[in-house]
XYZ file of C-alpha atoms in Angstrom:
583
model
C -31.081 -7.162 -10.134
C -31.276 -6.188 -6.443
C -29.955 -2.940 -5.015
C -26.525 -4.442 -4.260
C -25.879 -5.721 -7.764
C -27.350 -2.614 -9.365
C -25.110 -0.276 -7.361
C -21.989 -2.249 -8.228
C -22.893 -2.459 -11.930
C -23.551 1.300 -12.136
C -20.252 2.125 -10.424
C -18.313 -0.186 -12.759
C -19.919 1.381 -15.817
C -18.966 4.837 -14.532
C -15.315 3.771 -14.191
C -15.280 2.305 -17.687
C -16.821 5.425 -19.234
C -14.499 7.837 -17.407
C -11.431 5.687 -18.032
C -12.096 5.437 -21.730
C -12.898 9.144 -21.957
C -9.480 9.827 -20.417
C -7.923 7.533 -23.006
C -9.083 9.820 -25.808
C -6.567 12.405 -24.639
C -3.584 10.045 -24.895
C -1.315 11.493 -27.583
C 2.166 10.435 -26.487
C 3.962 7.970 -24.247
C 4.251 10.441 -21.357
C 0.453 10.646 -21.283
C 0.105 6.868 -21.226
C 2.881 6.026 -18.775
C 2.969 8.993 -16.361
C -0.223 11.004 -17.057
C 1.735 13.802 -18.712
C 3.669 14.481 -15.452
C 1.040 17.072 -14.544
C -1.259 15.443 -11.970
C -2.433 17.611 -9.012
C -2.389 16.698 -5.324
C -5.895 15.229 -5.134
C -5.256 12.775 -7.987
C -1.863 11.640 -6.671
C -3.202 11.219 -3.118
C -6.257 9.420 -4.471
C -4.279 6.929 -6.516
C -1.762 6.339 -3.694
C -4.527 5.312 -1.313
C -6.727 3.519 -3.840
C -3.895 1.363 -5.171
C -3.133 -0.022 -1.705
C -6.714 -0.381 -0.402
C -7.759 -3.548 -2.189
C -9.313 -6.931 -1.475
C -6.356 -7.450 0.848
C -7.659 -4.719 3.113
C -11.433 -5.047 2.873
C -11.581 -8.843 2.650
C -8.266 -10.405 3.724
C -7.076 -8.120 6.520
C -10.563 -7.222 7.717
C -11.214 -10.971 7.947
C -7.956 -11.429 9.831
C -9.002 -8.729 12.313
C -12.469 -10.260 12.583
C -11.108 -13.730 13.292
C -8.162 -13.224 15.652
C -6.250 -9.918 15.579
C -8.651 -6.970 15.931
C -6.852 -5.449 18.932
C -3.387 -5.054 17.443
C -4.703 -4.128 14.018
C -6.826 -1.309 15.460
C -4.530 -0.117 18.260
C -1.128 -0.288 16.605
C -0.238 3.247 15.494
C -0.244 2.312 11.789
C 3.349 3.496 11.678
C 3.941 1.723 8.374
C 1.951 4.553 6.768
C 4.768 6.901 7.798
C 6.622 5.292 4.886
C 4.553 7.453 2.553
C 6.038 10.632 3.996
C 9.594 9.353 4.323
C 9.402 7.867 0.837
C 8.301 11.180 -0.670
C 11.066 13.130 1.073
C 13.924 10.707 0.523
C 12.967 8.896 -2.677
C 9.846 10.111 -4.470
C 10.888 13.687 -5.212
C 14.193 12.472 -6.655
C 12.371 9.861 -8.699
C 10.254 12.632 -10.197
C 13.410 14.576 -11.106
C 14.634 11.607 -13.134
C 11.721 12.078 -15.594
C 11.669 8.360 -16.343
C 8.530 6.490 -17.376
C 8.821 3.518 -15.004
C 10.607 2.752 -11.760
C 12.635 -0.004 -13.427
C 13.743 2.519 -16.049
C 14.909 4.801 -13.239
C 17.137 2.057 -11.845
C 18.456 1.361 -15.327
C 19.403 5.013 -15.877
C 20.711 5.520 -12.348
C 23.218 2.686 -12.773
C 23.620 3.033 -16.557
C 22.668 -0.622 -16.843
C 20.137 -2.463 -18.949
C 20.431 -5.613 -16.839
C 19.461 -3.717 -13.664
C 16.421 -2.336 -15.494
C 15.492 -5.801 -16.780
C 15.858 -7.369 -13.314
C 13.727 -4.633 -11.752
C 11.165 -5.056 -14.528
C 11.033 -8.829 -14.069
C 10.537 -8.331 -10.316
C 7.572 -6.071 -11.058
C 6.104 -8.611 -13.452
C 6.532 -11.487 -11.001
C 5.384 -9.760 -7.828
C 2.692 -7.413 -9.111
C 1.462 -10.130 -11.426
C 0.813 -12.176 -8.285
C -0.830 -9.200 -6.621
C -3.025 -8.716 -9.685
C -4.000 -12.358 -9.384
C -5.037 -11.878 -5.753
C -7.186 -8.790 -6.315
C -8.841 -10.325 -9.383
C -9.803 -13.336 -7.314
C -11.038 -11.013 -4.579
C -13.330 -9.278 -7.058
C -14.589 -12.641 -8.320
C -15.382 -13.788 -4.784
C -17.335 -10.595 -4.163
C -19.321 -10.903 -7.377
C -20.107 -14.578 -6.825
C -21.287 -13.856 -3.257
C -23.639 -11.069 -4.367
C -25.009 -12.199 -7.706
C -26.113 -15.322 -9.476
C -22.722 -15.495 -11.152
C -20.455 -18.446 -10.492
C -16.891 -17.853 -9.334
C -15.698 -18.541 -12.888
C -18.138 -16.045 -14.381
C -17.176 -13.526 -11.693
C -13.547 -13.795 -12.752
C -14.371 -12.844 -16.321
C -16.584 -9.935 -15.291
C -13.981 -8.607 -12.836
C -11.215 -8.953 -15.411
C -13.178 -7.088 -18.061
C -14.132 -4.364 -15.555
C -10.578 -3.116 -15.061
C -8.949 -4.261 -18.311
C -11.264 -2.323 -20.626
C -10.223 1.137 -19.449
C -6.699 0.387 -18.187
C -5.515 -0.985 -21.531
C -6.811 2.046 -23.411
C -6.172 4.974 -21.084
C -3.026 3.921 -19.171
C -1.999 6.011 -16.175
C -4.214 8.950 -17.069
C -7.356 6.829 -16.780
C -6.042 4.928 -13.765
C -5.447 7.980 -11.580
C -8.841 9.484 -12.471
C -10.780 6.322 -11.699
C -8.585 5.627 -8.644
C -9.551 8.979 -7.153
C -13.264 8.351 -7.735
C -12.902 4.913 -6.169
C -10.983 6.379 -3.215
C -13.790 8.876 -2.529
C -16.416 6.128 -2.775
C -14.857 3.539 -0.476
C -13.782 6.190 2.042
C -17.311 7.603 2.300
C -18.814 4.107 2.472
C -16.381 2.931 5.172
C -16.943 5.977 7.377
C -20.727 5.802 6.994
C -20.814 2.041 7.680
C -18.745 2.086 10.855
C -20.590 5.140 12.219
C -23.911 3.383 11.632
C -22.748 0.134 13.260
C -21.342 1.878 16.327
C -24.541 3.854 16.807
C -26.829 0.867 16.187
C -24.911 -1.333 18.629
C -24.862 1.157 21.505
C -21.455 2.812 21.153
C -17.855 1.633 21.219
C -17.540 1.028 24.990
C -20.499 -1.368 24.944
C -19.191 -3.061 21.795
C -15.785 -3.655 23.409
C -17.485 -5.107 26.482
C -19.508 -7.499 24.308
C -16.419 -8.568 22.346
C -14.542 -9.435 25.542
C -17.551 -11.521 26.590
C -17.190 -13.826 23.542
C -15.508 -16.758 25.274
C -13.625 -18.146 22.274
C -12.431 -14.641 21.365
C -11.847 -13.017 24.744
C -8.332 -11.858 23.695
C -9.504 -10.467 20.369
C -9.134 -6.824 21.489
C -5.881 -7.238 23.423
C -2.737 -5.602 22.030
C -1.535 -8.957 20.655
C -4.873 -10.523 19.688
C -5.529 -14.260 19.916
C -2.238 -16.136 20.278
C -1.001 -19.455 21.653
C -1.468 -23.093 20.583
C -3.052 -23.455 17.177
C -1.969 -19.998 16.012
C 1.167 -18.742 14.257
C 2.337 -16.936 17.411
C 3.039 -18.997 20.545
C 3.721 -15.921 22.709
C 3.081 -12.157 22.688
C 6.761 -11.649 21.870
C 6.405 -13.745 18.729
C 3.490 -11.622 17.609
C 5.364 -8.423 18.422
C 8.347 -9.476 16.295
C 6.077 -10.529 13.433
C 4.099 -7.302 13.650
C 7.220 -5.153 13.626
C 8.642 -7.069 10.660
C 5.403 -6.628 8.703
C 5.224 -2.924 9.558
C 8.826 -2.301 8.526
C 8.152 -4.212 5.313
C 5.078 -2.151 4.495
C 6.858 1.087 5.348
C 9.503 0.181 2.761
C 6.738 -0.812 0.341
C 5.150 2.628 0.691
C 8.562 4.213 0.175
C 9.938 2.419 -2.885
C 7.487 -0.150 -4.274
C 6.440 0.463 -7.887
C 2.700 0.750 -7.274
C 3.310 3.486 -4.692
C 6.465 5.433 -5.609
C 5.619 5.401 -9.330
C 2.715 7.736 -8.548
C 5.269 10.468 -7.812
C 6.481 10.317 -11.416
C 3.087 11.728 -12.422
C 3.092 14.658 -9.975
C 2.942 18.244 -11.204
C 5.842 19.288 -8.956
C 7.737 18.264 -5.825
C 5.286 20.045 -3.538
C 2.529 17.826 -4.941
C 4.735 14.806 -4.174
C 5.032 15.823 -0.512
C 1.465 17.017 0.029
C -0.081 13.931 -1.540
C 2.184 11.614 0.461
C 1.182 13.232 3.762
C -2.506 13.083 2.847
C -2.116 9.438 1.825
C -0.385 8.584 5.117
C -3.226 10.071 7.160
C -5.929 8.553 4.956
C -4.420 5.058 4.969
C -3.831 5.112 8.740
C -7.407 6.191 9.465
C -8.977 3.878 6.888
C -7.098 0.930 8.352
C -8.473 1.692 11.806
C -11.987 1.972 10.375
C -11.824 -1.222 8.309
C -10.118 -3.295 11.009
C -12.529 -1.886 13.571
C -15.426 -2.936 11.361
C -13.943 -6.419 11.264
C -14.045 -6.498 15.072
C -17.599 -5.137 15.305
C -18.934 -7.797 12.928
C -18.339 -10.352 15.696
C -21.345 -8.889 17.511
C -23.517 -9.963 14.590
C -21.914 -13.392 14.120
C -18.581 -14.542 15.602
C -18.372 -17.669 13.410
C -18.478 -16.474 9.790
C -16.625 -18.812 7.428
C -14.481 -18.037 5.587
C -13.496 -14.962 7.619
C -12.552 -13.127 4.391
C -16.280 -12.800 3.702
C -17.019 -11.017 6.987
C -17.392 -7.520 5.506
C -19.605 -8.893 2.730
C -21.803 -10.623 5.308
C -22.035 -7.444 7.374
C -22.963 -5.353 4.340
C -25.845 -7.730 3.599
C -27.006 -8.404 7.156
C -25.970 -5.562 9.493
C -26.341 -2.430 7.355
C -29.410 -0.806 5.772
C -29.748 -1.869 2.108
C -28.607 1.425 0.570
C -25.616 1.711 2.908
C -24.768 -1.955 2.437
C -24.906 -1.462 -1.328
C -22.541 1.520 -1.107
C -20.186 -0.480 1.110
C -20.078 -3.355 -1.353
C -19.585 -0.950 -4.257
C -16.772 0.631 -2.233
C -15.118 -2.749 -1.694
C -15.406 -3.473 -5.402
C -13.932 -0.032 -6.126
C -10.965 -0.765 -3.863
C -10.394 -4.066 -5.636
C -10.666 -2.604 -9.139
C -8.440 0.381 -8.328
C -5.616 -1.891 -7.222
C -6.170 -4.216 -10.159
C -5.971 -1.375 -12.681
C -2.785 -0.065 -11.050
C -1.107 -3.468 -11.015
C -2.153 -4.249 -14.570
C -0.798 -0.927 -15.829
C 2.536 -1.325 -14.038
C 3.072 -4.903 -15.174
C 2.085 -3.963 -18.719
C 4.455 -0.980 -18.663
C 7.344 -3.188 -17.547
C 6.610 -5.788 -20.208
C 6.628 -3.166 -22.967
C 9.229 -0.729 -21.600
C 11.701 -2.488 -19.318
C 12.517 -6.035 -20.349
C 13.362 -5.213 -23.952
C 11.105 -7.582 -25.831
C 10.769 -5.174 -28.755
C 12.761 -2.484 -30.487
C 11.333 0.960 -29.847
C 10.169 2.875 -32.878
C 8.052 5.991 -33.190
C 5.686 6.913 -30.357
C 2.531 5.826 -32.184
C 3.841 2.296 -32.742
C 5.244 2.067 -29.215
C 1.939 3.245 -27.744
C 0.054 0.653 -29.773
C 2.491 -2.041 -28.661
C 2.152 -0.960 -25.012
C -1.618 -1.360 -25.183
C -1.215 -4.785 -26.773
C 1.154 -5.868 -23.990
C -1.352 -4.603 -21.431
C -3.964 -6.912 -22.949
C -1.558 -9.868 -23.008
C -0.651 -9.220 -19.365
C -4.312 -9.163 -18.397
C -4.973 -12.436 -20.216
C -2.087 -14.137 -18.371
C -3.458 -12.867 -15.041
C -6.905 -14.204 -15.945
C -5.476 -17.605 -16.814
C -3.571 -17.732 -13.517
C -6.725 -16.815 -11.591
C -8.483 -19.763 -13.206
C -5.713 -22.180 -12.215
C -4.693 -21.172 -8.677
C -7.057 -21.190 -5.655
C -7.585 -17.863 -3.798
C -5.126 -17.072 -0.982
C -5.782 -13.334 -0.744
C -4.329 -12.291 2.613
C -1.162 -14.358 2.685
C -0.431 -13.989 -1.029
C -0.513 -10.193 -0.913
C 1.406 -10.009 2.357
C 4.104 -12.210 0.838
C 4.275 -10.250 -2.416
C 4.508 -6.878 -0.688
C 7.531 -8.007 1.305
C 9.329 -8.973 -1.908
C 9.800 -5.291 -2.733
C 10.783 -4.452 0.826
C 13.697 -6.898 0.765
C 14.671 -6.691 -2.911
C 14.243 -2.967 -3.560
C 14.344 -1.347 -0.127
C 18.111 -1.135 0.487
C 19.015 -0.602 -3.183
C 16.270 1.964 -3.731
C 17.299 4.224 -0.867
C 21.015 3.752 -1.485
C 20.511 4.675 -5.148
C 19.658 8.179 -3.920
C 21.810 8.531 -0.809
C 24.953 6.514 -1.413
C 27.812 7.726 -3.611
C 29.503 4.339 -3.308
C 26.805 1.963 -4.564
C 27.741 0.512 -7.952
C 25.923 -1.191 -10.806
C 27.107 -4.650 -9.765
C 26.107 -4.001 -6.163
C 22.639 -2.842 -7.200
C 22.076 -5.857 -9.450
C 23.216 -8.478 -6.973
C 21.632 -6.654 -4.038
C 18.217 -6.766 -5.761
C 18.669 -10.389 -6.778
C 19.803 -11.684 -3.377
C 17.029 -9.775 -1.604
C 14.511 -11.412 -3.922
C 15.917 -14.936 -3.672
C 16.505 -14.917 0.087
C 12.919 -13.784 0.623
C 11.094 -15.959 -1.896
C 12.920 -19.249 -1.281
C 12.546 -19.385 2.536
C 8.929 -18.214 2.234
C 8.213 -20.939 -0.316
C 9.793 -23.621 1.867
C 7.827 -22.354 4.845
C 4.583 -22.305 2.860
C 4.912 -25.936 1.719
C 5.871 -27.051 5.239
C 9.534 -27.933 4.679
C 10.736 -25.488 7.363
C 9.232 -23.612 10.298
C 10.997 -20.305 10.863
C 10.801 -18.394 14.159
C 9.398 -14.849 14.136
C 12.835 -13.258 14.303
C 13.802 -15.041 11.071
C 10.901 -13.875 8.954
C 11.829 -14.203 5.247
C 11.498 -10.460 4.728
C 14.163 -9.899 7.385
C 16.400 -12.550 5.843
C 15.980 -11.105 2.359
C 16.436 -7.494 3.501
C 19.598 -8.323 5.442
C 20.990 -10.336 2.513
C 20.289 -7.477 0.106
C 21.878 -4.856 2.347
C 25.004 -6.909 3.106
C 25.458 -7.891 -0.540
C 25.066 -4.300 -1.725
C 27.559 -2.940 0.800
C 30.172 -5.662 0.267
C 30.108 -5.543 -3.538
C 30.148 -1.727 -3.505
C 33.411 -1.827 -1.560
C 35.021 -4.098 -4.154
C 33.796 -2.280 -7.243
C 34.080 1.259 -8.586
C 31.431 3.833 -9.359
C 31.613 4.966 -12.981
C 31.614 8.591 -14.064
C 28.174 8.110 -15.656
C 26.722 6.833 -12.387
C 28.292 9.631 -10.345
C 27.108 12.335 -12.734
C 23.578 10.980 -12.826
C 23.371 10.921 -9.017
C 24.725 14.459 -8.807
C 22.066 15.606 -11.257
C 19.309 14.113 -9.114
C 20.443 16.261 -6.180
C 20.131 19.513 -8.094
C 16.868 21.018 -6.922
C 14.845 22.762 -9.669
C 14.821 26.501 -8.980
C 11.076 26.817 -9.584
C 10.318 24.498 -6.649
C 11.367 27.157 -4.103
C 8.722 29.672 -3.079
C 7.130 31.144 0.044
C 3.517 30.618 -1.054
C 4.007 27.019 -2.158
C 5.902 26.233 1.025
C 3.166 27.661 3.270
C 0.561 25.566 1.449
C 2.663 22.415 1.703
C 3.206 22.940 5.452
C -0.540 22.662 6.145
C -0.550 18.896 5.494
C 2.069 17.830 8.098
C 0.587 20.200 10.693
C -2.826 18.555 10.269
C -1.184 15.114 10.296
C 0.567 15.770 13.611
C -2.629 17.081 15.243
C -4.979 14.430 13.867
C -2.835 11.317 14.148
C -0.546 12.458 16.967
C -3.061 13.954 19.375
C -6.700 13.303 18.475
C -6.438 9.604 17.471
C -4.620 8.305 20.580
C -6.975 10.233 22.882
C -10.015 8.894 21.042
C -8.776 5.284 21.002
C -7.787 5.426 24.671
C -11.197 6.655 25.793
C -13.339 4.592 23.431
C -11.443 1.292 23.259
C -8.590 0.921 25.773
C -10.491 2.151 28.848
C -13.559 -0.047 28.114
C -11.238 -2.988 27.434
C -9.417 -2.538 30.741
C -12.751 -2.166 32.521
C -14.123 -5.346 30.943
C -10.985 -7.369 31.748
C -10.507 -5.945 35.270
C -7.239 -4.227 34.382
C -8.225 -0.751 35.622
C -6.502 0.370 38.806
C -8.392 0.406 42.108
C -9.255 4.100 41.757
C -10.671 3.519 38.269
C -7.730 5.050 36.424
C -5.950 3.501 33.450
C -3.125 1.048 33.944
C -0.296 2.572 31.873
C 1.824 -0.568 32.199
C -0.258 -2.534 29.687
C 0.616 -3.165 26.058
C -2.521 -1.335 24.952
C -1.439 1.908 26.631
C 2.093 1.527 25.285
C 0.618 1.497 21.783
C -1.337 4.668 22.546
C 1.878 6.415 23.560
C 3.450 5.181 20.317
C 0.637 6.825 18.318
C 1.642 10.218 19.689
C 5.396 9.693 19.500
C 5.369 8.411 15.910
C 3.036 10.937 14.332
C 3.998 14.078 16.230
C 7.686 13.355 15.601
C 7.010 12.702 11.924
C 4.977 15.886 11.606
C 7.661 18.032 13.233
C 10.389 16.446 11.110
C 8.383 16.970 7.918
C 7.723 20.634 8.762
C 11.398 21.329 9.398
C 12.404 19.447 6.256
C 10.024 21.401 4.024
C 11.138 24.725 5.426
C 14.800 23.797 5.068
C 14.527 22.671 1.457
C 11.845 24.865 -0.076
C 11.588 28.123 1.875
C 13.254 30.877 -0.193
C 16.627 31.751 1.265
C 20.157 31.895 -0.071
C 21.357 28.873 1.895
C 18.611 26.477 0.841
C 20.001 23.019 0.002
C 18.799 20.598 -2.698
């Protein structure tokens, strides 16, 4: 085996050993489903980031940035990541108070309804099962590119890599291995992009060279390559699409099962908030690094096909062997971390939410849960063998399912006293249907929707309207009202001066790093060189603030400083010890 294969094999073996070691400590269902509800900040932050940084990011989206959209993907202020913070404050900490084992179970208890729990569970199985399919195929592509394995053999190896420890150790093993994987791919990504920038003469020179690529001269503009032959005829079309995707992902970070379920494992509410802020900063910065790497790869070869393999090509051809090996191991880690998360959540829903068995004692239920995890993995493997890879678009589509189906209902389940069981059920269902059906018709070519009618917007609007209308015509039961009131009772042990001071550090750093340092850095290293290369600088050599690129830089500061200030005030208001503190 060469250094690339050896590094990946060693890392996989480490995950399997650690995951199975963690499984030895599983004694009860709480350990298996929610890691004993005692996970510290580093593990929750690690699993939040690792579960979202998958083949979608390192292969699909990096390839998308490499091919056409590097400018917007790097320069947009990554405001979707703000959903982590807002989700923790307005949803995650209340979810933790519910002490449920799954997110679908939370909805079932909140509305005192088995059918709501079953619908939520089926949505998880459908959507995350598709996501599991995508990341499994991503791992197989990586293995087949790097080794003598065929794509088919790569599928089996990838499947075994995450199934072996996930089935046995559940959430406890997943969050441990996720954190290790997070540390690996973060280190590898930072080291790789720093090396490439230095080797190629610095960012300003790189931007100048990218603009000089005739067929990609708009690659670094705020809207990327648009026009005939693309999905966006005009900059406005791209802007609408980009905003819709960002809103969707913000809602995904707030309420989707593979993100918000991490808060059910947190040691306390301060861990929920701290880890969410850390995850927001980490995801925002990692996205800039990975998308930026996608852009830089064009200097090495602007015609890599398929574009999803761009980061693999760069690891083999543009990086020193040891760094390339670490980068590839990091990509594999990102893929496996997401796969283990999705497999665990789908398996949990099969065994806990859709009622396919009668619950007995904990030992039997735990054994059954592991069996269902294996069955779920086998179904995902079979699907990966049947369907061709569509990594980027499949995962983008699946993520928006939760935004439209769960977004309105999820937030209203915490903040509305008028939402009823019928409204929640039909709101989830209409959001799902009015997203999936138009997207399916669009995918097979039956319809061509404009940007302002993106299926996620249609589904989200349908869900919200349905929920509001049905809530007005139905009545909240006493059980529903009492359960909601209980969620808004803050545990007394969460209030404390020392804890609050520690928690405040994270949003302060977030505001400084993402609100001040990042926009200044991007302006000087990317926007100014881009304007110089395209002749957009003013006559005196100063920046033209009227361009879309500079507008995005202003948005960086506005979004992240505002979010930091809001988070600081919120924490002080809710957790600083004083008589008037509110829940």
